[in-house]
mmCIF file of C-alpha atoms in Angstrom:
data_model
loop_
_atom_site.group_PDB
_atom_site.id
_atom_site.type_symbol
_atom_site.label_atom_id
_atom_site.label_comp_id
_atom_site.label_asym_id
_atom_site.label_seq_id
_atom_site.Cartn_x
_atom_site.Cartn_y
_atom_site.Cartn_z
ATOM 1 C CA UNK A 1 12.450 -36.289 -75.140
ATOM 2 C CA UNK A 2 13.705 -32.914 -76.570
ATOM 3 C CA UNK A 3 17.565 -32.761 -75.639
ATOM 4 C CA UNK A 4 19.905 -29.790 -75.643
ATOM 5 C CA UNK A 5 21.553 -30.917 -79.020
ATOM 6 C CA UNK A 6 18.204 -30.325 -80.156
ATOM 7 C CA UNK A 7 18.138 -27.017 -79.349
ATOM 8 C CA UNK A 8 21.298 -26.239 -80.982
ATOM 9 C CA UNK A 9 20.532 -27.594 -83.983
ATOM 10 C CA UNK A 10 17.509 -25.122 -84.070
ATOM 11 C CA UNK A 11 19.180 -22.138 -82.760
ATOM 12 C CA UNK A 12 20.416 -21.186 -86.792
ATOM 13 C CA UNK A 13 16.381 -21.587 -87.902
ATOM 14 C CA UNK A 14 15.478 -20.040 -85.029
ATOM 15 C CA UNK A 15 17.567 -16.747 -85.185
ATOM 16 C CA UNK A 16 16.569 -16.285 -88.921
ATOM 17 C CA UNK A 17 14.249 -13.658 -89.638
ATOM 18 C CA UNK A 18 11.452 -15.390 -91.877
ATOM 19 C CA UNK A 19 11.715 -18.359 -89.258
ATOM 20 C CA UNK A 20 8.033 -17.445 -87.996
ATOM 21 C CA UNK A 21 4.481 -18.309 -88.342
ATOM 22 C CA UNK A 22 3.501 -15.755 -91.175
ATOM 23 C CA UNK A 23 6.220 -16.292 -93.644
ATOM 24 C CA UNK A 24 5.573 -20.200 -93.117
ATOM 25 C CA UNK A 25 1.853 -19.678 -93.635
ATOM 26 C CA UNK A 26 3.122 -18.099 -97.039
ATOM 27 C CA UNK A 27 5.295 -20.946 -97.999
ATOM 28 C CA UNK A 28 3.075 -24.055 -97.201
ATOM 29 C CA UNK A 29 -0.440 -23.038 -94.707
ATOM 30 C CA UNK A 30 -0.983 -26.655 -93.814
ATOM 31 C CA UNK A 31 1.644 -27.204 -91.949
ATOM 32 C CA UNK A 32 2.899 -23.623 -90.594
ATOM 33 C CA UNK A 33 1.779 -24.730 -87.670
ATOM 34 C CA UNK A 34 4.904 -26.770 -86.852
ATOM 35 C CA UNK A 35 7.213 -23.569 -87.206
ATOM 36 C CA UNK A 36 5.393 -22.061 -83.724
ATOM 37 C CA UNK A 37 5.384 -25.772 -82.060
ATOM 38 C CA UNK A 38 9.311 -25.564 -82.459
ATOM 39 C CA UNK A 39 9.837 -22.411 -81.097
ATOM 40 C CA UNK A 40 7.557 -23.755 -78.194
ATOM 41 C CA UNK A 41 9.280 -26.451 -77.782
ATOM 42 C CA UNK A 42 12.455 -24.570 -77.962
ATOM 43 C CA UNK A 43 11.111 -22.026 -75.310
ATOM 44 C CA UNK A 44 9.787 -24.753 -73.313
ATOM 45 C CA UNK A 45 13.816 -26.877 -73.029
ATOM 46 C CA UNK A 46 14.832 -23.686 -71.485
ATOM 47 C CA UNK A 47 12.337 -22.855 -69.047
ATOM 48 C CA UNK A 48 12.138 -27.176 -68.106
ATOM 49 C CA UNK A 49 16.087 -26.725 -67.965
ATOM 50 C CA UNK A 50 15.417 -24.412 -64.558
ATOM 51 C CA UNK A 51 12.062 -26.233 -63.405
ATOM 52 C CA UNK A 52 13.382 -29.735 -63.427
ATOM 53 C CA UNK A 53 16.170 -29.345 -60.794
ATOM 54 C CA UNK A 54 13.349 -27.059 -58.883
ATOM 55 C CA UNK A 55 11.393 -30.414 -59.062
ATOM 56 C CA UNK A 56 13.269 -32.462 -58.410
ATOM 57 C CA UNK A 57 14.673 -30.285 -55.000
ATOM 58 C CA UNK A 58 10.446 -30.133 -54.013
ATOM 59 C CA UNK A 59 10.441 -33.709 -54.245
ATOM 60 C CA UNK A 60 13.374 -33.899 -51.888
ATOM 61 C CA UNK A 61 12.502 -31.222 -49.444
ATOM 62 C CA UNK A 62 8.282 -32.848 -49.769
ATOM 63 C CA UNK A 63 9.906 -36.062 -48.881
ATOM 64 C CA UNK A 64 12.028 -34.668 -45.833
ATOM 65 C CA UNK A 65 8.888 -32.633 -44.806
ATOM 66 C CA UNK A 66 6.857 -36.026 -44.626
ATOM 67 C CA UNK A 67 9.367 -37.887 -42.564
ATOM 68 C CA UNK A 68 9.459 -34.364 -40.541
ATOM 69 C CA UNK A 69 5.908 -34.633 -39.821
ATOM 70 C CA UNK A 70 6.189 -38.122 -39.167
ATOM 71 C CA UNK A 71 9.042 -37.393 -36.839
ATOM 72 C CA UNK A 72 6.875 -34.102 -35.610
ATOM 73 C CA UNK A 73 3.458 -36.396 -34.932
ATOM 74 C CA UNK A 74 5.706 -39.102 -32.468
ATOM 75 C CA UNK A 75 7.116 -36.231 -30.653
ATOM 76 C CA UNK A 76 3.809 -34.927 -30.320
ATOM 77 C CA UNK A 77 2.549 -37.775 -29.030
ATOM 78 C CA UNK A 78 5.296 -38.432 -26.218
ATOM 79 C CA UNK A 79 4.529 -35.211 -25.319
ATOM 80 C CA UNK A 80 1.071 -35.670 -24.913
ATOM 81 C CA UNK A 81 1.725 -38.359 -23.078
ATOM 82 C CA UNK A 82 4.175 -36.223 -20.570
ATOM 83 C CA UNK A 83 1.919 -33.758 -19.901
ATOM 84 C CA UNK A 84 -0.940 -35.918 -19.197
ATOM 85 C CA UNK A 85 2.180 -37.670 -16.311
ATOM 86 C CA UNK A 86 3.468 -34.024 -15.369
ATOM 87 C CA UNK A 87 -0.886 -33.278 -15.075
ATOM 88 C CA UNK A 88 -0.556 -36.105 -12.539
ATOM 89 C CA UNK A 89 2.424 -35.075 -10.845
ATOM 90 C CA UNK A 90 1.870 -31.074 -10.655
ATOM 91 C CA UNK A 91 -1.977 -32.506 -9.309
ATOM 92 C CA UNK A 92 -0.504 -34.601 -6.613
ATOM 93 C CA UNK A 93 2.568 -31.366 -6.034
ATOM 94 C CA UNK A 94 -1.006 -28.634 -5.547
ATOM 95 C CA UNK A 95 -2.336 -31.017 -3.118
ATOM 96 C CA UNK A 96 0.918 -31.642 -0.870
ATOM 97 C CA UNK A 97 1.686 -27.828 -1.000
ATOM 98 C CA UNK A 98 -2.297 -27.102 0.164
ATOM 99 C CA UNK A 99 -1.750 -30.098 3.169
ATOM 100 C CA UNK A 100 1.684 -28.111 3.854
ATOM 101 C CA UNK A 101 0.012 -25.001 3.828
ATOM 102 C CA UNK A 102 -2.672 -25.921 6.185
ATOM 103 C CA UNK A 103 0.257 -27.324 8.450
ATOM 104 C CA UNK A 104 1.855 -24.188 8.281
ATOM 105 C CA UNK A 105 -1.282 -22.292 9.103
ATOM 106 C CA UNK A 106 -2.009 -24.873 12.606
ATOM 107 C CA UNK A 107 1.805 -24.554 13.568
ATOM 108 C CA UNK A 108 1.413 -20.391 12.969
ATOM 109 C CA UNK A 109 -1.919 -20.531 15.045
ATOM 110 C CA UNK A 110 -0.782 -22.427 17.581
ATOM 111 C CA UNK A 111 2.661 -20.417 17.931
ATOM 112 C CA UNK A 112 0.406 -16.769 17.756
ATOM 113 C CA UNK A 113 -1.666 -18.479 20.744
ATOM 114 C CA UNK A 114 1.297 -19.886 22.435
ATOM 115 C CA UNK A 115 2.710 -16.148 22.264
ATOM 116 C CA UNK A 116 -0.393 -14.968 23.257
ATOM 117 C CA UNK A 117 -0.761 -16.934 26.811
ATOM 118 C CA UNK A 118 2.519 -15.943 27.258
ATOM 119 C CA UNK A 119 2.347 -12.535 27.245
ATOM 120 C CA UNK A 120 -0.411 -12.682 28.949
ATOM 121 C CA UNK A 121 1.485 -14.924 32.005
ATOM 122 C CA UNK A 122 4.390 -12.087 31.493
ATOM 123 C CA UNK A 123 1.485 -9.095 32.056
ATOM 124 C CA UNK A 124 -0.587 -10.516 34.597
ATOM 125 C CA UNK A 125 3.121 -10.883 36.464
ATOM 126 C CA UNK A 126 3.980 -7.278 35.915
ATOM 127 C CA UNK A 127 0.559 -6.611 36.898
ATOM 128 C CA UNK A 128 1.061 -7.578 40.041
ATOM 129 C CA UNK A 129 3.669 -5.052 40.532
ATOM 130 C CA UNK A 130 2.045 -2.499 39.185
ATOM 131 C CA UNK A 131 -0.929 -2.910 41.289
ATOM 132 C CA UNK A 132 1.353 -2.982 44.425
ATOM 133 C CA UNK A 133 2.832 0.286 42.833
ATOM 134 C CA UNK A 134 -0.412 2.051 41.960
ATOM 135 C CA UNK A 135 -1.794 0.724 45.690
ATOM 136 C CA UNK A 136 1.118 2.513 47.600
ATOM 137 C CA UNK A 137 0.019 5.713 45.221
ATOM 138 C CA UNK A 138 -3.152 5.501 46.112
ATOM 139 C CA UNK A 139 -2.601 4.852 49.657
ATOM 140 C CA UNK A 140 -0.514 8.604 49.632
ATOM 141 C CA UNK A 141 -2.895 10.216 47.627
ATOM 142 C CA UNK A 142 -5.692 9.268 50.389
ATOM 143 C CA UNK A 143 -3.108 10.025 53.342
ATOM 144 C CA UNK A 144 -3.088 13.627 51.350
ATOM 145 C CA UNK A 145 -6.155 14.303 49.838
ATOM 146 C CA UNK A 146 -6.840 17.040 52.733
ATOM 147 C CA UNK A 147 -4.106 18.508 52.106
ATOM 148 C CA UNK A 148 -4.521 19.016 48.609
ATOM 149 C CA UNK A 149 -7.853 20.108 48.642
ATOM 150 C CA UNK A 150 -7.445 22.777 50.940
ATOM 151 C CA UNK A 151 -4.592 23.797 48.963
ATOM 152 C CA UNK A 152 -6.951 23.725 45.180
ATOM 153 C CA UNK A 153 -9.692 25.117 47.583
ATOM 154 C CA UNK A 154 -7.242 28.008 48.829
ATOM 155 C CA UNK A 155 -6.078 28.813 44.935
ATOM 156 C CA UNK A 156 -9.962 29.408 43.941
ATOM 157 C CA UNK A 157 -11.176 31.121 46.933
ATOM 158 C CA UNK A 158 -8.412 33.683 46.901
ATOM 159 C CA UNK A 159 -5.798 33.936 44.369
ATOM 160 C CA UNK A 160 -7.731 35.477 41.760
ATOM 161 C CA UNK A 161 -6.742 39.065 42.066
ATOM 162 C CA UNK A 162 -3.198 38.283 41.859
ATOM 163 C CA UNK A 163 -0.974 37.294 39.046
ATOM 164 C CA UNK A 164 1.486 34.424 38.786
ATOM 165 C CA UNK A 165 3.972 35.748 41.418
ATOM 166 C CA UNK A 166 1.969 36.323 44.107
ATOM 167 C CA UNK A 167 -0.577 33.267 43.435
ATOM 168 C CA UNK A 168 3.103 30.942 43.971
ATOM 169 C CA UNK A 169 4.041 32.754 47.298
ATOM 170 C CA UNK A 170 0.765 32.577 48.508
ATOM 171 C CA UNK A 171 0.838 28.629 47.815
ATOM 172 C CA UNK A 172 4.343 28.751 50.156
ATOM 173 C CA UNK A 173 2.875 30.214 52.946
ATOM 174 C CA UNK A 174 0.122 28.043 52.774
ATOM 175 C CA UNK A 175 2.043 24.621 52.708
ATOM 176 C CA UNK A 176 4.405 26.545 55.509
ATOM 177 C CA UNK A 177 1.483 27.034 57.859
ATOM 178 C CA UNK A 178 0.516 23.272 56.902
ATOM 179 C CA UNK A 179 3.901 22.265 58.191
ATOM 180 C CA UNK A 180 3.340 24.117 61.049
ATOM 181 C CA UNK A 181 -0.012 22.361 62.026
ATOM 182 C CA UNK A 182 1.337 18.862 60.265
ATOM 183 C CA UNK A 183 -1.082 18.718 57.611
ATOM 184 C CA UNK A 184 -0.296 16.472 54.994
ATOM 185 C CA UNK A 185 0.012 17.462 51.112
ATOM 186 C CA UNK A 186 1.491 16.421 47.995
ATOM 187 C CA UNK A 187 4.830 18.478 47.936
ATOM 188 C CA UNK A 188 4.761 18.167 43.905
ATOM 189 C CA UNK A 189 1.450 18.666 43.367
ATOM 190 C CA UNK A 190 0.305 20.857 40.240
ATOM 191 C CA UNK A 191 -2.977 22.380 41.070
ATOM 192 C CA UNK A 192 -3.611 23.091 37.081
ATOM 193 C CA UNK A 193 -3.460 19.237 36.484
ATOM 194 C CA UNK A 194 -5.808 18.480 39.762
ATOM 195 C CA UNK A 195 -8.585 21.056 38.530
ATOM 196 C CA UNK A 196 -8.434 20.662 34.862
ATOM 197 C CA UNK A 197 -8.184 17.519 32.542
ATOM 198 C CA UNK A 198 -5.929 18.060 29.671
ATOM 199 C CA UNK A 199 -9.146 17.728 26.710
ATOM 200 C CA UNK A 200 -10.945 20.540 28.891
ATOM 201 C CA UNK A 201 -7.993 23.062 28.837
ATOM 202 C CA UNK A 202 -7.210 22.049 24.990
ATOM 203 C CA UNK A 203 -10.731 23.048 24.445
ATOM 204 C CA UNK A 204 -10.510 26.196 26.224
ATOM 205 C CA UNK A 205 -7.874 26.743 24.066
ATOM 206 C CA UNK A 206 -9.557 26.086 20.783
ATOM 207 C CA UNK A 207 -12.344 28.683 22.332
ATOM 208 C CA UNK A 208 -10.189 31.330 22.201
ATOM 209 C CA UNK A 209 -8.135 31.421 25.945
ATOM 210 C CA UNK A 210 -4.351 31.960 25.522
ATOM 211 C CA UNK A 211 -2.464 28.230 26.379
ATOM 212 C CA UNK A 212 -0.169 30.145 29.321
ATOM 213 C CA UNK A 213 -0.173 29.000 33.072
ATOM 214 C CA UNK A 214 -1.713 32.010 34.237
ATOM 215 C CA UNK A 215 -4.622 32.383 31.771
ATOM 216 C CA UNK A 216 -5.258 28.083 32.238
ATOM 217 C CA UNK A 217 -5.575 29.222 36.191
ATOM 218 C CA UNK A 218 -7.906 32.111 35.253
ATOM 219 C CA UNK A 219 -9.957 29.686 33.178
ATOM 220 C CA UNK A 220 -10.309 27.752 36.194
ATOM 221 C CA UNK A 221 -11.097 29.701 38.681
ATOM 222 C CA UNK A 222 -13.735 30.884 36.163
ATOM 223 C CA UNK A 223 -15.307 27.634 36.151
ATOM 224 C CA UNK A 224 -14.702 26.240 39.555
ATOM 225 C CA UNK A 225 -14.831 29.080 42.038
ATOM 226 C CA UNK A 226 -18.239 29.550 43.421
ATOM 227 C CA UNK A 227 -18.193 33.604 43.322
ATOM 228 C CA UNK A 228 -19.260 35.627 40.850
ATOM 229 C CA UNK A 229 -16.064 36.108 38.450
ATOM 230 C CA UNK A 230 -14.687 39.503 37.620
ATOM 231 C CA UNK A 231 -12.947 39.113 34.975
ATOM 232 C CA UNK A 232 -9.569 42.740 34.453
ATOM 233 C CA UNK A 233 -9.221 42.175 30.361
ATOM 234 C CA UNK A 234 -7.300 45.110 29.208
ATOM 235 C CA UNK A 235 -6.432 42.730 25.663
ATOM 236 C CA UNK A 236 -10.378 40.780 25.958
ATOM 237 C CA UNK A 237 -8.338 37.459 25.475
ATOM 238 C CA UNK A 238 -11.556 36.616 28.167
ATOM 239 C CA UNK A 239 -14.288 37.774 26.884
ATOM 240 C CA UNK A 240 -13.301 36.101 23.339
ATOM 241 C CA UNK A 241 -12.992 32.951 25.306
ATOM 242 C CA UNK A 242 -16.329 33.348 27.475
ATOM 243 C CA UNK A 243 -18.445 34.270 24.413
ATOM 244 C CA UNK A 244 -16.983 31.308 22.083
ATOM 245 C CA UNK A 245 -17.539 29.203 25.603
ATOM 246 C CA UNK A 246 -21.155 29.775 26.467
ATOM 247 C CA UNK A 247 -22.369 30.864 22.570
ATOM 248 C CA UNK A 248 -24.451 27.432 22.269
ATOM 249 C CA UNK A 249 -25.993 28.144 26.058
ATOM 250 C CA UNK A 250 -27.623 30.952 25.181
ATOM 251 C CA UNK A 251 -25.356 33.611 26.705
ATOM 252 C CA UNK A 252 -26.936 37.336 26.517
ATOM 253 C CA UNK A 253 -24.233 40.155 25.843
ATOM 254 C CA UNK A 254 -25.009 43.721 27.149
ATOM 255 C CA UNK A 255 -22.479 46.391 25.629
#
């Protein structure tokens, strides 16, 4: 019930310098105790002055907060209650996008082996044609084969001495005196390519023999002629390749 006109009224005790607790214990002991209570009570108007609108504000914002949490609590339940229906929904969406999925999946198969059969129509059509091709090739091939090997015999038996000029004019005056006696060859025909595979001459070349026309041609009538090879190696580009070649056959070197 203290009021600020109180306080006022006080403020002249109050600010006098014998107003306290000792001096009144002087003047009358049994009742010095009031002198503290009303600067308490002074103290405690001022401090109540700044706390009661504080209170009253907590009350107010404690009252919004409960109707907050009210409001809070319904909102949590409608949303509970939506994402137990979007649950549903996104359940029922995983399942339509696994049937669509396995939809896809068929149509893809089905295109991949519809793609597949006809390619396979498209080959077995240019197959045809290329067997008819191939059959024609063959069917020269056999008309020449005589031809041919007495020209690849011809290189082995004889051209060995000779280096790349004269080995190519020899092969013209064989294939003229063919003509002459109407035997048939292959006009194109590459005698390194009849007598060697290519993964035999790459390995020759990993062994050491030089990758050149001439030294392929030496290499073959190394390993194809049936005479004993002499072998003119001024650089030893040969015997490099011979010893890498026949190392694991147990080749014996005399110096």
């Amino acid at each position: 019930s203290i009021t600020g006109e109180t306080v006022e009224l006080l403020e002249p005790y109050l600010d006098m310098e014998d107003y306290n607790l000792e001096t009144a214990k002087k003047v009358c002991g049994n009742v010095a105790g009031l002198c503290s209570w009303t600067q308490a009570m002074a103290y405690f108007y001022g401090i109540n002055k700044e706390v009661l609108p504080l209170k009253a504000n907590l009350a107010l914002q404690e009252g919004r907060l409960a109707a907050a949490q009210t409001e809070l609590n319904n909102a949590q339940i409608q949303l509970d209650e939506k994402q137990m229906e979007l649950d549903r929904v996104q359940a029922m969406y995983d399942t339509a996008m696994k049937e669509k999925q396995a939809l896809l999946d068929d149509a893809e198969a089905c295109r991949r082996k519809m793609n597949n059969a006809t390619a396979l129509i498209e080959g077995l059509g240019g197959e045809k044609l290329r067997w008819t091709a191939s059959s024609k090739i063959f069917q020269n091939q056999i008309i020449n084969l005589v031809g041919n090997v007495l020209l690849a015999t011809g290189f082995l038996s004889y051209s060995g001495p000779f280096n790349q000029e004269y080995r190519n004019l020899l092969l013209q005056l064989w294939k003229k005196e063919m003509d002459n006696s109407k035997i048939p060859y292959t006009n194109d025909l590459n005698l390194t390519g009849m007598l060697a595979d290519n993964a035999t001459v790459g390995e020759w070349n990993l062994q050491g023999l030089p990758n050149d026309d001439l030294s392929i041609q030496n290499g073959i009538i190394v390993t194809k002629a049936s005479r004993y090879p002499l072998l003119i190696d001024p650089q030893g580009q040969g015997e490099t390749w011979i010893k890498n070649k026949e190392k694991n056959n147990g080749l014996q070197v005399n110096s």
